[in-house]
Short mmCIF file of C-alpha atoms and ligand atoms in Angstrom, two decimals:
data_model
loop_
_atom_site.label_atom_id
_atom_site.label_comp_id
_atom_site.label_asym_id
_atom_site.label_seq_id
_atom_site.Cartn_x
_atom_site.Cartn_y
_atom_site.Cartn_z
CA UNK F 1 0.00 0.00 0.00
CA UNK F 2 1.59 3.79 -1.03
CA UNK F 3 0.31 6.48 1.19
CA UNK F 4 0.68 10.36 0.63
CA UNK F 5 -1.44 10.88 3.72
CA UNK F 6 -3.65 12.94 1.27
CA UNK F 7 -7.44 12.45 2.55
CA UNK F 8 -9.07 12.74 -0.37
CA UNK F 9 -11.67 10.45 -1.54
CA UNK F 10 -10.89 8.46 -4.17
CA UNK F 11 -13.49 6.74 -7.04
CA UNK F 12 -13.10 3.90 -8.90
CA UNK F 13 -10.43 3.29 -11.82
CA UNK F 14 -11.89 1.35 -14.59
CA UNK F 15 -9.81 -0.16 -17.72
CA UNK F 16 -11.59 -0.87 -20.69
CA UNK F 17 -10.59 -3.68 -23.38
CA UNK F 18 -9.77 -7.14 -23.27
CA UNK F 19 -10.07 -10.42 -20.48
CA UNK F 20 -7.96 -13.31 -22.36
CA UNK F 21 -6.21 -16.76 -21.66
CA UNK F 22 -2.65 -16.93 -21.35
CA UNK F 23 -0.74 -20.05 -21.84
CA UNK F 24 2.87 -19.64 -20.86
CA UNK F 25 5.84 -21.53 -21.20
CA UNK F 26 8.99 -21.13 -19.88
CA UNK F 27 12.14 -22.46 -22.09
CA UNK F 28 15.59 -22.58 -21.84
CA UNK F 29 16.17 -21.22 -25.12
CA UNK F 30 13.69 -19.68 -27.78
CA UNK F 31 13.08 -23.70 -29.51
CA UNK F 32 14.09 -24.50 -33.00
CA UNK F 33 10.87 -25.12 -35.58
CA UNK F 34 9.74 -28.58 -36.19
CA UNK F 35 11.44 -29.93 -32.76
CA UNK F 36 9.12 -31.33 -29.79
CA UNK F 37 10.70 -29.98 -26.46
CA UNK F 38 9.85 -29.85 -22.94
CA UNK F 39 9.73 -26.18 -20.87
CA UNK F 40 11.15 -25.29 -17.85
CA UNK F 41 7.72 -24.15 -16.23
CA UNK F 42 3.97 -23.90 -17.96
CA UNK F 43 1.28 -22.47 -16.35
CA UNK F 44 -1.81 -20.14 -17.45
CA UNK F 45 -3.68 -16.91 -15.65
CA UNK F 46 -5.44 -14.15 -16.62
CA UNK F 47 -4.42 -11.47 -19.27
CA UNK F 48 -5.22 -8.87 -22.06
CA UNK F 49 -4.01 -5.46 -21.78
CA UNK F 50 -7.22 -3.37 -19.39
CA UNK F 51 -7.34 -7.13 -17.35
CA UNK F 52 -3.56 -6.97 -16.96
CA UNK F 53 -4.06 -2.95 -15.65
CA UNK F 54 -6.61 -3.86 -13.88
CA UNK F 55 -4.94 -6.53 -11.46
CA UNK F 56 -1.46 -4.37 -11.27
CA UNK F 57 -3.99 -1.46 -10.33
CA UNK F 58 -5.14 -3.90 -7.54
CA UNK F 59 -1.94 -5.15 -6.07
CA UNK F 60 -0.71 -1.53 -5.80
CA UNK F 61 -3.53 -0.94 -3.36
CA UNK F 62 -5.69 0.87 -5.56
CA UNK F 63 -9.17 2.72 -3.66
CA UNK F 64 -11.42 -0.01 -6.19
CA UNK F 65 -10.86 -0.89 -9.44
CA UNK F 66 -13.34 -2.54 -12.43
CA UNK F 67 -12.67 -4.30 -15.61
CA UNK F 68 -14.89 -3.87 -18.49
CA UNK F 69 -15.14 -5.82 -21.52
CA UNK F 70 -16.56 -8.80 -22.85
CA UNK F 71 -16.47 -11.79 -20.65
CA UNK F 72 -16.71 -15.39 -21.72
CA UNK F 73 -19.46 -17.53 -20.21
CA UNK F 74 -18.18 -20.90 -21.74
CA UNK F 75 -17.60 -23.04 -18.15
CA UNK F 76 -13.62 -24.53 -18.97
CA UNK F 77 -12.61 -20.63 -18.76
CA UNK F 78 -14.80 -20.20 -15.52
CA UNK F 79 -11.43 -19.35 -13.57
CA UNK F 80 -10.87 -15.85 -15.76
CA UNK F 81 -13.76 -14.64 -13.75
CA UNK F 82 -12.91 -16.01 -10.39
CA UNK F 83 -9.73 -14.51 -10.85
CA UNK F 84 -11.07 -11.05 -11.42
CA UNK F 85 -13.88 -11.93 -7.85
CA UNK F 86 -10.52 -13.30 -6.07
CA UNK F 87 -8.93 -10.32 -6.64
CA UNK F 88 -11.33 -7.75 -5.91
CA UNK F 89 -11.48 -6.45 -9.37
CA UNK F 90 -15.34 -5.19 -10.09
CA UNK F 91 -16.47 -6.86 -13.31
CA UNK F 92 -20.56 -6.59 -12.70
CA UNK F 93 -20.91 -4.38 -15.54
CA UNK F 94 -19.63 -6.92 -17.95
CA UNK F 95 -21.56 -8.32 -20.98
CA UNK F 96 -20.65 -11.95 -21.57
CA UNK F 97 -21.09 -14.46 -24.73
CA UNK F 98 -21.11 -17.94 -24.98
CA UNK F 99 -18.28 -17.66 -27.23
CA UNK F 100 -14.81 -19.09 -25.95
CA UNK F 101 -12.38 -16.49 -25.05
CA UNK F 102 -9.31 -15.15 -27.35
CA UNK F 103 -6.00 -16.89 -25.87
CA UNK F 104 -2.42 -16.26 -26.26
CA UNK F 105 0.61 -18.66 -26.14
CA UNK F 106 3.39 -16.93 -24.74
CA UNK F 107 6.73 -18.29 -24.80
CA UNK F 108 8.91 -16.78 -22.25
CA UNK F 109 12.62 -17.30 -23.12
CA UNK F 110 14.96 -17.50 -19.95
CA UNK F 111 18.30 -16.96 -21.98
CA UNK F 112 17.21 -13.52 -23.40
CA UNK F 113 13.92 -12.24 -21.31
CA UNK F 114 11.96 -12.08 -24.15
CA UNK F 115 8.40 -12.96 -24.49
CA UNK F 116 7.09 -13.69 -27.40
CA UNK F 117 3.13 -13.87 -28.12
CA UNK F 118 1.04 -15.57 -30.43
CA UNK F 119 -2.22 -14.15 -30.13
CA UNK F 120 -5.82 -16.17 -31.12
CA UNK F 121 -9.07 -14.54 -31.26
CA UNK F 122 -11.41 -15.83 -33.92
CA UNK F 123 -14.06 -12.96 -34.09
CA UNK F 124 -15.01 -12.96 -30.09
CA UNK F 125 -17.06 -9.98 -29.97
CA UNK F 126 -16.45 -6.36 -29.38
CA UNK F 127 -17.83 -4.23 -26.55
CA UNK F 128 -20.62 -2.21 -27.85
CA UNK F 129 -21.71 1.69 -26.74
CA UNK F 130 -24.82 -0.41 -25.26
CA UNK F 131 -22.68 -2.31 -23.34
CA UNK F 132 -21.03 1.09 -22.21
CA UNK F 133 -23.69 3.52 -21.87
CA UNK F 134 -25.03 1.53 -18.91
CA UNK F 135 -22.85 2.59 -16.44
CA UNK F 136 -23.23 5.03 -13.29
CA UNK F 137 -20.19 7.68 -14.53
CA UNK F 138 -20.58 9.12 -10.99
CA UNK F 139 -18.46 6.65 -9.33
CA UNK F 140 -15.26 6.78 -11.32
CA UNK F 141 -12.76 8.93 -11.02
CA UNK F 142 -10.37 7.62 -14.02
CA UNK F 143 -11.37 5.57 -17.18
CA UNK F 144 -8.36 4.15 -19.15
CA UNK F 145 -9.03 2.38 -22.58
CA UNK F 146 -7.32 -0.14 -24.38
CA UNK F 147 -7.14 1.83 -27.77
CA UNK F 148 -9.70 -0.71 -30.19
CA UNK F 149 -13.37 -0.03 -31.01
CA UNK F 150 -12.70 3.65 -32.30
CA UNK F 151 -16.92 4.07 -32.87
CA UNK F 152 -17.86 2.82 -29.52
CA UNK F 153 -14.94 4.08 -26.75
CA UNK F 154 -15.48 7.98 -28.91
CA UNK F 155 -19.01 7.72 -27.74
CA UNK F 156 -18.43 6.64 -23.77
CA UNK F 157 -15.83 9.70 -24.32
CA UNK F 158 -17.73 11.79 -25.27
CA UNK F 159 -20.56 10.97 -22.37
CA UNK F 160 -17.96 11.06 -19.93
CA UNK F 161 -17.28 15.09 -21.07
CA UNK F 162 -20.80 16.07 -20.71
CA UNK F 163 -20.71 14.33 -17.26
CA UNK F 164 -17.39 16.59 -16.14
CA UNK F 165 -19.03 19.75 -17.35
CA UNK F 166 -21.97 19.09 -15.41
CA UNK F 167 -20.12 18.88 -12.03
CA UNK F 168 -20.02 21.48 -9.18
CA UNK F 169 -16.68 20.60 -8.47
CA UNK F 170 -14.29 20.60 -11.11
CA UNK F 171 -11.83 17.79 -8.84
CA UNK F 172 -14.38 15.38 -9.59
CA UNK F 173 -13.91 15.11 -13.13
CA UNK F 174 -13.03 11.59 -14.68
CA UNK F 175 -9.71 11.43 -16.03
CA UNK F 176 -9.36 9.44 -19.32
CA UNK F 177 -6.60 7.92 -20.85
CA UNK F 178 -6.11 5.63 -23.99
CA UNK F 179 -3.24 3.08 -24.66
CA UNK F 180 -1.98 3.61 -28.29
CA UNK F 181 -0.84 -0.09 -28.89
CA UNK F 182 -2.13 -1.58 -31.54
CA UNK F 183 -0.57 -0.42 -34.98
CA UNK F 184 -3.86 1.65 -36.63
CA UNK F 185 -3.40 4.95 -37.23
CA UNK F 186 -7.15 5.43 -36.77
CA UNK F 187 -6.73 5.04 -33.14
CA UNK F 188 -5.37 8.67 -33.20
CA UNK F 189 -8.69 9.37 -32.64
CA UNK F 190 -9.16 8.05 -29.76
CA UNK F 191 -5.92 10.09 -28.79
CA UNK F 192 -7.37 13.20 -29.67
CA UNK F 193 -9.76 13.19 -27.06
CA UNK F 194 -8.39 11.81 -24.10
CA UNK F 195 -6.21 13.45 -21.31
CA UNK F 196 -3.45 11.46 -21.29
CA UNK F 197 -2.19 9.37 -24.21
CA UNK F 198 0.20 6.23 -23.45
CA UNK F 199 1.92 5.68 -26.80
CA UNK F 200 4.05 2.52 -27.86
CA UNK F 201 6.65 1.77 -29.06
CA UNK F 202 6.02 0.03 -32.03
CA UNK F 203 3.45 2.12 -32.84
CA UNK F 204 5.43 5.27 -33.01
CA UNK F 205 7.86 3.31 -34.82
CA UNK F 206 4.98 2.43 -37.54
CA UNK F 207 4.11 6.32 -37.81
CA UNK F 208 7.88 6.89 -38.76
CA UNK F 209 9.19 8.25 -35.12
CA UNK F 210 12.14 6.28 -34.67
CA UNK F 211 12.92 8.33 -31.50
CA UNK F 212 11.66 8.65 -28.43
CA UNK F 213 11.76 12.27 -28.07
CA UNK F 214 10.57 12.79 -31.88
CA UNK F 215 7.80 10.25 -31.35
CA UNK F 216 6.10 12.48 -28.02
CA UNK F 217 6.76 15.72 -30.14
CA UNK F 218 5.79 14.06 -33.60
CA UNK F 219 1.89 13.04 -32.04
CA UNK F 220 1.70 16.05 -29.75
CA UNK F 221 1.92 18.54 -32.93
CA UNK F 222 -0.23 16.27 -35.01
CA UNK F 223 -2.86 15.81 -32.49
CA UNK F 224 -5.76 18.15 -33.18
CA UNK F 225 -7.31 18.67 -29.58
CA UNK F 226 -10.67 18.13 -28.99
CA UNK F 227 -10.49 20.10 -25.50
CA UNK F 228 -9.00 23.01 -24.54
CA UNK F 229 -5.62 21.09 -23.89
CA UNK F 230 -4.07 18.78 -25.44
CA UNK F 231 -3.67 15.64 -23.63
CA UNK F 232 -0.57 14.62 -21.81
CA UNK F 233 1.92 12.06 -24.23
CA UNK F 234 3.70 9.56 -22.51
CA UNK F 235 5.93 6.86 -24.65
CA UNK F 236 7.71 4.14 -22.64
CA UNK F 237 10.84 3.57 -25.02
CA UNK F 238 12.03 -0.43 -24.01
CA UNK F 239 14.69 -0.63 -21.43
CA UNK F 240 15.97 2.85 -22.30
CA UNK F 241 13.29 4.70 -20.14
CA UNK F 242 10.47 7.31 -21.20
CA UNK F 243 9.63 10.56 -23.18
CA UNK F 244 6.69 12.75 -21.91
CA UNK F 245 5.51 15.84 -23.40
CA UNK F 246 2.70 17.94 -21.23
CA UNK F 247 0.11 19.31 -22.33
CA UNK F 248 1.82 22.52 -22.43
CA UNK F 249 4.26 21.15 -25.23
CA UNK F 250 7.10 20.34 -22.10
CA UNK F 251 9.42 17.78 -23.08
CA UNK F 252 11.17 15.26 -20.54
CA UNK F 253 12.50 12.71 -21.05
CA UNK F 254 12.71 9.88 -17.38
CA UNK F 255 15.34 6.64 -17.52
CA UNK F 256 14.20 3.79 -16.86
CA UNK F 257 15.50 1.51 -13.67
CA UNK F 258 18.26 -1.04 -14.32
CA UNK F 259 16.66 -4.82 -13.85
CA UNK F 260 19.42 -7.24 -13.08
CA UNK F 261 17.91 -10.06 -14.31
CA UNK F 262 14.93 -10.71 -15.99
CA UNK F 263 12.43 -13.10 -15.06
CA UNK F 264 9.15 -12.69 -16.51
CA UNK F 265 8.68 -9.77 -19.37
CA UNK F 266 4.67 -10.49 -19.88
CA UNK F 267 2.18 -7.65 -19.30
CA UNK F 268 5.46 -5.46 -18.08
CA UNK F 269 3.93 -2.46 -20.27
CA UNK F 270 0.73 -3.40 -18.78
CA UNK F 271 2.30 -2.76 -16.11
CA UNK F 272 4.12 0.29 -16.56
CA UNK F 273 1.11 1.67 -17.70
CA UNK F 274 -1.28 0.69 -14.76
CA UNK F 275 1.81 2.14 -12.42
CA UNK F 276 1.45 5.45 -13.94
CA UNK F 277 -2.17 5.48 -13.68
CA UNK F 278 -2.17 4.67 -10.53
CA UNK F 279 0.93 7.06 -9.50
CA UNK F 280 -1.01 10.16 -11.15
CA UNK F 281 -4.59 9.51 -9.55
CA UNK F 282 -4.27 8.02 -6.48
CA UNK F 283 -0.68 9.47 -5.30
CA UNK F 284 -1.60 12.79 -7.20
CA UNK F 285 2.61 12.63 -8.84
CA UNK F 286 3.11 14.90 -11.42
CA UNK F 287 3.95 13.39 -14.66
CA UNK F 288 7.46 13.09 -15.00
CA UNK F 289 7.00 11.23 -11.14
CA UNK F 290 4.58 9.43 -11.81
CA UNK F 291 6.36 7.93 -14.90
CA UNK F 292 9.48 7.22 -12.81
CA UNK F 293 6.72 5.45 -10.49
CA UNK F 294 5.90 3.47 -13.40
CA UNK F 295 9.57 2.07 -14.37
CA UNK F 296 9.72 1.14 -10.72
CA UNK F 297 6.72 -1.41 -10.96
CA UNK F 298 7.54 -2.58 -14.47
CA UNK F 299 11.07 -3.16 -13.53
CA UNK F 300 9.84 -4.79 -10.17
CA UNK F 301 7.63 -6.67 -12.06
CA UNK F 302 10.16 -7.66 -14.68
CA UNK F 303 12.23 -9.76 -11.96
CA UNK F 304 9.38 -11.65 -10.48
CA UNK F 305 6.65 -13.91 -12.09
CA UNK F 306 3.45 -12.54 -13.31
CA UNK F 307 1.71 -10.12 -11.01
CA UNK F 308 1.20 -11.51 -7.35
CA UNK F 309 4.20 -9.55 -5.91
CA UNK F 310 3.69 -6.13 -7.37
CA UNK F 311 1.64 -5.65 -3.33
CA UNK F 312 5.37 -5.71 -2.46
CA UNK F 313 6.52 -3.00 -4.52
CA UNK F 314 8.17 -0.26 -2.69
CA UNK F 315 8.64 2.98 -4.32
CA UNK F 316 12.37 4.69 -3.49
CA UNK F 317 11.92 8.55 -3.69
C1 FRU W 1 0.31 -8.52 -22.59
C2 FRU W 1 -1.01 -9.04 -23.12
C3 FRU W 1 -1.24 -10.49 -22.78
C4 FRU W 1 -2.17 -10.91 -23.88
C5 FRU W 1 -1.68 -10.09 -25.07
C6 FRU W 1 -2.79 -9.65 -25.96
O1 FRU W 1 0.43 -7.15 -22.86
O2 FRU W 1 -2.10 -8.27 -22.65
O3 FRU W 1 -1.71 -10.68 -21.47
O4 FRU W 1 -2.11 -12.23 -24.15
O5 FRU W 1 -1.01 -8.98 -24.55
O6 FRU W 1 -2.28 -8.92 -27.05
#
């Protein structure tokens, strides 16, 4: 638990996107095609990008968090949603399908660190606005979004503005932010018109911003705000650390902590990216903190398997 001994009631965080099976091996070495070998270790748990925020959100000793996104009813994955009740993680606003759920196989490579994923999901269907517009806005005090279903998430966005105008007090507001992962420039969009913008890697690479100070700068002057500000860009670079332009147009640019060895790279973005969340809203850091916050728990969670012992995570100021 992280305490600033700030009073302030907090609402609920919710992340938006994806609950999915992942299957992970642990090998030696990455194995050669066409061979039949055993792994070190093999086990499954709960992933996808918002699910993955969502638990790291949790083990940080978030006020409450919620997952939202389509949940599979089909009985053999029956333990996706325990996981989410086990942990606390509010997932009563979820609309489920019969449908199995997308999987991933992940093989985790103890020679190099890497991870690599091979991703499944035959059609399982989106969320929907209806699925969205449900929801009480009053009790949340951030909404992150897995950057996917551009028609949909612009709508809920676009709800949860008219709700912050409407408030007395302007501290109340819900705070959005989008994850730029997935390589479609369309998601830009869904950029445009959040607050704070997490923007990867490889997607920065696809637009042509082969830095990570060009790629901040690059979307911040192409971004045509739909507010009065533009939102906040924050680009986690690999092992090299972060850029972060403000709204302002502020550059900075925060290294990244040194991991000695690593032991489990799955959902470390994930992670990065719930730490910052969680490092802006409920420890009230300012950016550039907040995203040295956010190294701290990826890099912590980088050296220890999956995401049980992020509750452990001390912050060093
Ligand atoms: C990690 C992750 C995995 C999931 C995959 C989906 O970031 O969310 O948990 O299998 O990505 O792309």
């Amino acid at each position: 638990m992280h305490s600033t001994g700030v009073t302030k009631p907090r609402r609920r965080i919710m992340c938006v996107g994806m609950c999915v099976l992942d299957i992970i091996h642990v090998v030696q070495e990455y194995p050669i095609e066409d061979t039949d070998k055993r792994c070190l270790s093999g086990y499954w748990q709960r992933g996808g990008n918002a699910s993955n925020n969502c638990t790291v959100l949790q083990q940080l000793g978030a006020t409450a968090v919620e997952f939202l996104g389509m949940l599979s009813a089909s009985p053999a994955f029956g333990f996706l949603y325990e996981d989410c009740k086990k942990r606390n993680i509010h997932i009563e606003n979820c609309p489920s399908t019969d449908m199995d759920p997308p999987f991933s196989s992940v093989i985790l490579n103890k020679a190099t660190g890497s991870r690599t994923i091979i991703h499944s999901n035959p059609g399982f269907p989106p969320l929907e606005y209806t699925h969205l517009s449900r929801i009480d806005l009053s009790i949340y005090g951030w909404i992150h979004f897995e950057g996917r279903n551009n028609e949909s998430v612009l709508k809920l966005i676009r709800d949860i503005r008219a709700h912050n105008k409407q408030l007395k007090n302007p501290d109340d507001r819900i705070r959005i932010s989008v994850d730029l992962e997935k390589m479609k420039e369309e998601l830009l969009e869904l950029g445009e018109a959040a607050d704070f913008i997490f923007l990867g890697k490889d997607f920065a690479e696809h637009m042509g911003w082969q830095q990570p100070d060009v790629a901040v700068m690059g979307l911040y002057n192409k971004l045509k705000p739909q507010q009065d500000t533009k939102p906040v860009i924050i680009c986690p670079w690999g092992a090299v650390g972060a850029s972060c332009v403000d709204s302002e147009g502020n550059y900075t640019f925060v290294p990244s902590t040194p991991v000695s060895e690593i032991v489990d790279s799955l959902g470390a973005g994930d992670t990065f990216c719930a730490g910052v969340i969680f490092a802006l809203y409920e420890l009230e850091l300012s950016v550039p903190e907040a995203v040295l916050f956010g190294h701290g728990v990826a890099g912590y969670k980088l050296a220890h398997r999956g995401y049980d012992d992020i509750k452990d995570f001390k912050h060093e100021t």
